[in-house]
C-alpha positions in Angstrom: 90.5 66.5 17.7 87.7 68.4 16.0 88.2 70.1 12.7 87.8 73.6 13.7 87.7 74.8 17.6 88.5 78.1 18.8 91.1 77.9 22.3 91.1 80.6 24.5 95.2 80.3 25.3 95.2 82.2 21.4 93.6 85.1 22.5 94.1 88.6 24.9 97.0 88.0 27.9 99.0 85.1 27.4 100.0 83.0 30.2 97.4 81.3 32.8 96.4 77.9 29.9 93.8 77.2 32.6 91.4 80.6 31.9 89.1 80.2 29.6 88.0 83.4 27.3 85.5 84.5 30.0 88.7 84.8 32.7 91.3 86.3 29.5 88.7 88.9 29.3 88.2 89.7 32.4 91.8 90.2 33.4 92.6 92.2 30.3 89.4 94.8 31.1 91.0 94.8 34.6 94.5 96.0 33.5 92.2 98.8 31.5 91.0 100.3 34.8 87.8 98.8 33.3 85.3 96.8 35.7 84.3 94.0 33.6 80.6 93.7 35.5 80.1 96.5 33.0 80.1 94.3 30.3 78.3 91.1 31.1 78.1 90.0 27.2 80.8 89.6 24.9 80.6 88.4 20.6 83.6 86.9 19.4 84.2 87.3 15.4 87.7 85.0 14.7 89.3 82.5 12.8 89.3 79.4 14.1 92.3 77.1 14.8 92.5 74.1 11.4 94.0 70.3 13.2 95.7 73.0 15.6 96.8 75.7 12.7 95.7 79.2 13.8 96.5 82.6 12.4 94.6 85.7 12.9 95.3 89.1 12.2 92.9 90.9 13.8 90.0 89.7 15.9 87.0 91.5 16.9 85.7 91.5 20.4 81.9 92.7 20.7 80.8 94.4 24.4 77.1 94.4 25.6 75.7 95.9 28.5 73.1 94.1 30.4 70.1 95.5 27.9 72.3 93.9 24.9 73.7 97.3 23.3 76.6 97.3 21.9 78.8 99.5 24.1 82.4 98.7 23.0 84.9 96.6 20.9 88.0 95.2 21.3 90.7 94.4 18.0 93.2 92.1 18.9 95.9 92.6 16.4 98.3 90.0 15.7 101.7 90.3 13.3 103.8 87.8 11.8 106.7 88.3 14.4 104.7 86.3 17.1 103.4 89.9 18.7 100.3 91.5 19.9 98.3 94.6 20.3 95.0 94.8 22.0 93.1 97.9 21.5 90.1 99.0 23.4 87.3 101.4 22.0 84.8 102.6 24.4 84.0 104.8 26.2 86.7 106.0 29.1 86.5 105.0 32.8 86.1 108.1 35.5 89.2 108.0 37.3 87.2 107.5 40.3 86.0 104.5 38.7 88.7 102.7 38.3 89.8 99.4 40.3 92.8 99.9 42.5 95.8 98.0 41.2 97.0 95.0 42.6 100.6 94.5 43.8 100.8 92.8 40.4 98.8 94.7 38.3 100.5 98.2 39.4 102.7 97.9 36.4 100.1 97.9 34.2 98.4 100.8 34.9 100.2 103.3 33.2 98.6 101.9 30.0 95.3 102.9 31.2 95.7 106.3 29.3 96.6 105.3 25.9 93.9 102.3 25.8 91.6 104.9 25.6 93.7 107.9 23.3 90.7 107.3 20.2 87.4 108.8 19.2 84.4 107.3 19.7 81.0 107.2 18.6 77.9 105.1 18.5 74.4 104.5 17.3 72.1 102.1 16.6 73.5 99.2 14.8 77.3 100.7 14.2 80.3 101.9 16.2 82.6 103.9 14.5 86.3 105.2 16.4 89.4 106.2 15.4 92.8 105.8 17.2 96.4 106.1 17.0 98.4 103.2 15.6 101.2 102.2 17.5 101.7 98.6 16.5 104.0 97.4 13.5 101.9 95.2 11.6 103.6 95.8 7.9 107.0 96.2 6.6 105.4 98.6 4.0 103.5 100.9 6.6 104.9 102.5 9.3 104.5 102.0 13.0 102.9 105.4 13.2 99.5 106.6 11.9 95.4 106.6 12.4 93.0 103.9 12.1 89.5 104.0 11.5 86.5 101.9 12.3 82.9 101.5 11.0 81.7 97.9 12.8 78.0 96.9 12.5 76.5 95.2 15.4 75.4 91.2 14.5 73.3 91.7 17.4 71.6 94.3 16.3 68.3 94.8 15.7 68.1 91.0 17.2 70.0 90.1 20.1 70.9 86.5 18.8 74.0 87.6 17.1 72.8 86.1 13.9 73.1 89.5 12.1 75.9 90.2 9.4 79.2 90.9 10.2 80.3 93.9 8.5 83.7 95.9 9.6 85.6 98.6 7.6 89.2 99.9 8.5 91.1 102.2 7.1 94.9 103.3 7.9 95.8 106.4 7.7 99.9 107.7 7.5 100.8 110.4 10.0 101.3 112.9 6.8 97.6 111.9 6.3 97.0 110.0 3.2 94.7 106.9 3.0 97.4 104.0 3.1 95.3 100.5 3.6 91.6 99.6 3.2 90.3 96.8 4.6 87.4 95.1 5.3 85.7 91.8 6.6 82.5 91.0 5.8 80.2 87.8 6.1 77.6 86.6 3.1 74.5 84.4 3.2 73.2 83.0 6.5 75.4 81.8 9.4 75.7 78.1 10.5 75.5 76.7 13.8 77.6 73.3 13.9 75.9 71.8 17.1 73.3 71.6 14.4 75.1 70.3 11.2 74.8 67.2 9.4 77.3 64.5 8.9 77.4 65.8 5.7 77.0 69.7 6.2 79.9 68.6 8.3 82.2 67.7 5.3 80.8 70.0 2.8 81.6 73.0 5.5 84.9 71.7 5.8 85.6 71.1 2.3 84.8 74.7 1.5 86.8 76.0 4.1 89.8 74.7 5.5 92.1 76.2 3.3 91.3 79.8 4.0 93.0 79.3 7.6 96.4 77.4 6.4 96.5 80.1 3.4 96.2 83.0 5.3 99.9 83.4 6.5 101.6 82.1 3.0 99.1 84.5 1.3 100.9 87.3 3.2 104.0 86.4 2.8 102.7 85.9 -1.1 102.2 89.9 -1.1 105.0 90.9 0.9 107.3 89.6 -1.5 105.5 91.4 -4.4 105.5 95.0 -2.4 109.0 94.4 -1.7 110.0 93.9 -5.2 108.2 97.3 -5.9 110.9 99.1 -3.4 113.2 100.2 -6.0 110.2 102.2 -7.3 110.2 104.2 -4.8 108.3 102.0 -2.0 109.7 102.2 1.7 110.4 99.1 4.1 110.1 99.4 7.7 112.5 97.4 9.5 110.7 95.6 12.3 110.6 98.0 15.9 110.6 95.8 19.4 107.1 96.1 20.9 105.6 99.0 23.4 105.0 98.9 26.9 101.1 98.2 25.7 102.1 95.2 23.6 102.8 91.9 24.1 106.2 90.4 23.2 106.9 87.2 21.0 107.3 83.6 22.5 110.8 83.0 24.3 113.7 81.0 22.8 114.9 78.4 25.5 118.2 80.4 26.2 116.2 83.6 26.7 114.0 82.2 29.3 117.2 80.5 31.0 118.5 83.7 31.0 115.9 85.5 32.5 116.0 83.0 35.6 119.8 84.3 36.1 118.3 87.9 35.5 115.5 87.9 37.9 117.9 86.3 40.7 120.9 88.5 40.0 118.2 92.0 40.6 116.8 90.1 43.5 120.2 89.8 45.1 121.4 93.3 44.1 118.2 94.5 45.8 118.3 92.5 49.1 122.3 93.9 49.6 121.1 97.2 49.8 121.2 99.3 53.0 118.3 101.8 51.5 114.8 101.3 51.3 114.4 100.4 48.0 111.1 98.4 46.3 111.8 97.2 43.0 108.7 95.8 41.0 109.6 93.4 38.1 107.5 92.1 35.1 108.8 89.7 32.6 108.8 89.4 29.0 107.7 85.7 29.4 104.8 84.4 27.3 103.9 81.2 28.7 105.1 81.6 31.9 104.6 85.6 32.7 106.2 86.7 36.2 105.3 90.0 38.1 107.4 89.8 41.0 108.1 92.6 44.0 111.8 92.7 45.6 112.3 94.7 48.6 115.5 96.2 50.4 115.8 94.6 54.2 115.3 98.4 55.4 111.8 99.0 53.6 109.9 97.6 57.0 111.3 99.8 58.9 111.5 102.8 57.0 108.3 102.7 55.0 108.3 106.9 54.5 111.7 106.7 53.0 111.0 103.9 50.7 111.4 104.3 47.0 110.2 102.7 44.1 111.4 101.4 41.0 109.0 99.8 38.3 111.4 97.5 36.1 109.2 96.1 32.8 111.1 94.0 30.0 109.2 94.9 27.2 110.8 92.2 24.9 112.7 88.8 25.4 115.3 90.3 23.2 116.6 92.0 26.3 117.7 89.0 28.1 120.1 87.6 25.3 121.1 91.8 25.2 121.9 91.9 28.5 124.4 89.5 29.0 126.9 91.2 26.4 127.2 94.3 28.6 130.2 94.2 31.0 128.5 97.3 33.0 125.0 97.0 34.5 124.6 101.1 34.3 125.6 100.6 30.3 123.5 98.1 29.9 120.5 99.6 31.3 121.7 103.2 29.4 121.9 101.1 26.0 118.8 99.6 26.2 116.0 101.7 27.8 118.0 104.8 26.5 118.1 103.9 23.1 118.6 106.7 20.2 115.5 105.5 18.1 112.5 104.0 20.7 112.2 101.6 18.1 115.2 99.3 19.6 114.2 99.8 23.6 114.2 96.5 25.2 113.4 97.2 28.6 111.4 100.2 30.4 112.3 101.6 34.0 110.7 103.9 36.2 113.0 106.3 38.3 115.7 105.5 36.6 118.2 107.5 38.5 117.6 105.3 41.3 119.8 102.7 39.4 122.7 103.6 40.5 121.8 102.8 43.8 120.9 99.3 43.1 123.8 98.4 41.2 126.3 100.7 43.5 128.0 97.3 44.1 128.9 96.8 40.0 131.7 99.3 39.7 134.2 98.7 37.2 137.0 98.2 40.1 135.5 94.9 41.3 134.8 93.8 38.1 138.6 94.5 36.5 139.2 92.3 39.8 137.1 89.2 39.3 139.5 86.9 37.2 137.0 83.9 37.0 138.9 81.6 38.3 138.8 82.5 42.1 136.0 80.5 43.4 135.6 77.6 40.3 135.8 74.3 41.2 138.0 72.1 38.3 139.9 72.8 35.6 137.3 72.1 33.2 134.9 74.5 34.6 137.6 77.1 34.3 138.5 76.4 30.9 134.5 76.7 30.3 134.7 80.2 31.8 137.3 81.0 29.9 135.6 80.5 26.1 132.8 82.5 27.2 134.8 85.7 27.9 136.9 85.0 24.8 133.4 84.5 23.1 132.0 87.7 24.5 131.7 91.4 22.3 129.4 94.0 21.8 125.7 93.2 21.6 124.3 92.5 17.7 122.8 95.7 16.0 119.1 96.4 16.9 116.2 95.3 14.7 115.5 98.7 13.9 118.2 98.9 11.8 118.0 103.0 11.8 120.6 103.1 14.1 122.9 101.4 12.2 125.1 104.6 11.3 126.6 104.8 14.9 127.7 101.3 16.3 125.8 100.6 19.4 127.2 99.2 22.5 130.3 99.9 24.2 133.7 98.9 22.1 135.2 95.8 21.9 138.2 96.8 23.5 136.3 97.8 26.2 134.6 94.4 26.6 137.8 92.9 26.5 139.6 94.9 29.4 136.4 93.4 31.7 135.5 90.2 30.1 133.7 88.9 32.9 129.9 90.6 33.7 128.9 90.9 36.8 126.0 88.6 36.5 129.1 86.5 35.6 130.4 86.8 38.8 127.0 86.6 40.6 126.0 83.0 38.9 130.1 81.6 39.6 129.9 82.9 43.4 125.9 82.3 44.5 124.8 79.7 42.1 125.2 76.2 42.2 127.5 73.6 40.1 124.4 72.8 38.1 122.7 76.4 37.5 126.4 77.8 36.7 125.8 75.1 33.5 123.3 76.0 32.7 124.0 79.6 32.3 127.3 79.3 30.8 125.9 76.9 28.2 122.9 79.4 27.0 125.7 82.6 27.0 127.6 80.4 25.1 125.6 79.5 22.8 124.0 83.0 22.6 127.4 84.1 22.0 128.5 81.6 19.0 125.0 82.6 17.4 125.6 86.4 17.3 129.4 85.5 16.1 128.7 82.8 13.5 125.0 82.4 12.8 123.4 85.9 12.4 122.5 85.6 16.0 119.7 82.4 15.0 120.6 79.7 17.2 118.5 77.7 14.3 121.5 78.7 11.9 124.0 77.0 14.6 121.6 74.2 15.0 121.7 73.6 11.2 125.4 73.6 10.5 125.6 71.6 13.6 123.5 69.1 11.4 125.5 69.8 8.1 128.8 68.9 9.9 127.5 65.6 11.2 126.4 64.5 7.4 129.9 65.6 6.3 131.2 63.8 8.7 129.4 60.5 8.2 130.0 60.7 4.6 133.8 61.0 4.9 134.0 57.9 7.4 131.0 55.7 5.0 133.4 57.1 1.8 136.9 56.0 3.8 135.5 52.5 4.1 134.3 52.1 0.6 137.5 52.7 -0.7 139.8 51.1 2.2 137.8 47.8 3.1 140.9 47.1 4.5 141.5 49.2 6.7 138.8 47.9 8.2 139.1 44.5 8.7 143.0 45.7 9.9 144.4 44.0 7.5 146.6 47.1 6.6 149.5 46.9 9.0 152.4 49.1 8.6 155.3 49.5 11.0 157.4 52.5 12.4 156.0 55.6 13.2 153.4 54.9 10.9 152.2 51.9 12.7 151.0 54.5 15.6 149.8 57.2 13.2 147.6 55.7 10.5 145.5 53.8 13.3 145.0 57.2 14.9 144.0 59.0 11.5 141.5 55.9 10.9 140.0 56.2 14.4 139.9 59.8 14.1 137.8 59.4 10.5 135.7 56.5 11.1 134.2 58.4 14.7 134.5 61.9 13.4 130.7 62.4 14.7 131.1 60.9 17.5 134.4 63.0 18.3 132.0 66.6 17.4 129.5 65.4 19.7 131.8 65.1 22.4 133.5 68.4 21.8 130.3 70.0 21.4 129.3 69.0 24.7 131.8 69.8 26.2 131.8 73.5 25.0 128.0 73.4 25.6 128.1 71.5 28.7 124.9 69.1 27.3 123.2 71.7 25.5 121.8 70.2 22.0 
């Protein structure tokens, strides 16, 4: 492993480890409406990754035509939620100009228009543009607001990208006043490590490898300090789920689980229709992105009729959302109709055409589906059964402006259909092994929201603080009853049956958790 080394999996799209930063651009330009021939030469100014350790803020994409003129930038924005924003400045495409959409890019298109909502201007050596915020970056700023640019070329008046880097942004609040200055600048001459020393090596090193590690406690450092200064007056922005031209955090393992059950619950509602219907879905996966096209079994032959519905998750947040809803029109009201936009979760195109798709999710045949119809085993029942005792209105939205009117439907309503119908789609289409798998991530979902300020961490760490207890009562029992130990207290009677019992029940306390755990979890550490 090499001290500092820049991977191309941290920048633009995520997903596809295999494309290097040539490909990333190139398929983020694309989804611009922007042909990326047009730029042949990119300049990257970043931080690098320390032994693996990366954290950027912002990043600064340089664009050159094939005479070497600065024509554009890109500013890949990072927070400290895990999220991105990728802004383009340059000029606009023609809309003759650009690329037709693939089946799986046709989603993305309708970000075309905002990529390019800015002013722009350039001349020799500088770029400056403005554009509309739209990202929540800060705590202390909100999501709305201007920024400003004034980049110098590197390249410029040499094309060997040797020049000094010298960027100023400024952040404007909607109301207008100045709100943030900052700048990044370089000093002295740069350094080209193919042609260090040994020791230019270490000395670089030894000068530097803290400002990378430091950059993400340093925020925290003045995020605390600003947040102190709220009772003079300062506001705090609670933290807004991302826009359809953002990119979601990373996954937790139950959310991708669920989105399996998710993606195969719309693909079946879809292929039960008797109506041409197209339904095009994009995932909030990071890792593993999915862009998938389900169609009705009447869309061949009635191509005229056929309509379409564009179905984007904007945030993984939906998935573990989803499952608390025991009606797929609520659901889908809740969370794409949301009163703040701050807490919208998923985005839907046509979305009177829902009903349609989920025509076969009334109430009735839910408040008929008693979970127990089609299982196989008392256990599995009895597994069934904690989750829809388990089950209540989804957790309050991040945005926590919302917060005077209780969101979601009531409990009592959850409670007269306790069973979903993606409930009902896993139990009667899915498999012994996928139903597991479901109910063990809605379970433990579900125990999260009730009893661990919906962290699955939190669960994980009382988990962990049981077992010590645990341990320490059966290591304490011995201590001070050796005897019982060796059995050499023997008592008849009733209490011949009963201490044994109490002793067993002590001495494998954590092993009797981990068994009731997996049980309730079905194997789900």
């Amino acid at each position: 492993m090499t001290w500092f080394n820049v991977e191309a999996e941290d920048y633009l799209t995520r997903g596809d480890p295999h494309a290097g930063l040539d490909g990333r651009l190139r398929t983020y330009l694309r989804s611009q409406g922007i042909d990326p021939a047009e730029y042949p030469m990119a300049y990257l100014v970043t931080a690098p990754r320390f032994l693996g350790y990366s954290f950027n803020p912002v990043s600064f994409w340089y664009l050159y035509d094939e005479g070497k003129q600065l024509k554009a930038m890109i500013l890949e924005v990072n927070n400290t939620f895990d999220e991105r924003r990728m802004y383009f400045l340059g000029q606009a495409p023609e809309p003759d100009r650009i690329p037709a959409s693939s089946p799986q890019q046709t989603i993305s298109k309708g970000d075309v228009g905002p990529a390019h909502d800015h002013a722009f201007e350039m001349s020799p050596g500088k770029l400056r543009a403005s554009w509309p915020k739209d990202f929540h970056v800060s705590p202390f700023n909100s999501r709305d607001g201007t920024y400003s640019l004034v980049a110098s070329d590197p390249s410029f008046p040499d094309t060997d990208g040797q020049g000094p880097v010298r960027n100023h942004i400024t952040l404007r609040s909607p109301q207008g006043p100045v709100t943030l200055v900052a700048s990044v600048f370089s000093e002295g001459p740069s350094l080209d490590p193919s042609n260090m020393t040994i020791w230019g090596s270490l000395r670089f090193v030894a000068m530097w490898w803290w400002v990378g590690l430091m950059t993400f406690p340093r925020i925290v450092r003045e995020a605390g300090k600003l947040f102190l200064k709220r009772r003079l007056g300062m506001r705090v922005y609670w933290r807004p789920e991302v826009r359809l031209n953002s990119i979601a955090r990373e996954e937790t393992l139950s959310e991708r689980t669920l989105e399996m059950f998710f993606r195969n619950f719309l693909e079946h509602k879809v292929a039960g229709l008797d109506i041409p219907i197209v339904v095009n879905y994009k995932a909030a996966l990071r890792n593993h992105p999915r862009t998938e096209t389900f169609s009705s079994p009447s869309v061949p032959s009635h191509p005229e009729d056929t309509e379409v519905v564009d179905v984007v998750v904007l945030t993984p947040v939906f998935y573990g959302r989803f499952v608390h809803y025991a009606h797929m029109m609520e659901a889908f009201s809740m969370e794409m109709l949301c009163p703040e936009e701050e807490n919208k979760t998923v985005s839907v195109s046509n979305p009177e055409l829902l009903p349609k798709i989920f025509a076969g999710s009334s109430d009735s045949q839910i408040g008929k589906y008693h979970g127990t119809q089609t299982l196989s085993g008392l256990l599995g029942t009895l597994r069934w059964m904690c989750l829809r005792a388990l089950r209540t209105h989804p957790p309050p939205p991040s945005y926590l402006a919302t917060i005077r009117q209780a969101s979601g439907p009531p409990k009592n309503d959850i409670r007269s259909f306790p069973f979903a119908p993606i409930d009902k789609f896993v139990d009667e289409k899915c498999n012994a092994e996928e139903a597991r798998a479901y109910r063990a991530a809605v379970t433990e979902l579900f125990l999260s929201n009730r009893f661990a300020l919906g962290d699955p961490g939190i669960l994980q760490a009382y988990d962990f603080v049981l077992r010590i207890i645990l341990l320490y009562i059966a290591a304490r029992h011995v201590a001070c009853h050796p005897s019982s130990v060796t059995g050499q207290m023997l008592t008849s009677g009733l209490r011949g049956f009963i201490d044994p019992a109490i002793m067993f029940c002590i001495y494998n306390g954590a092993n009797i958790w981990a068994s009731l755990k997996a049980a309730v979890l079905e194997g789900r550490s």
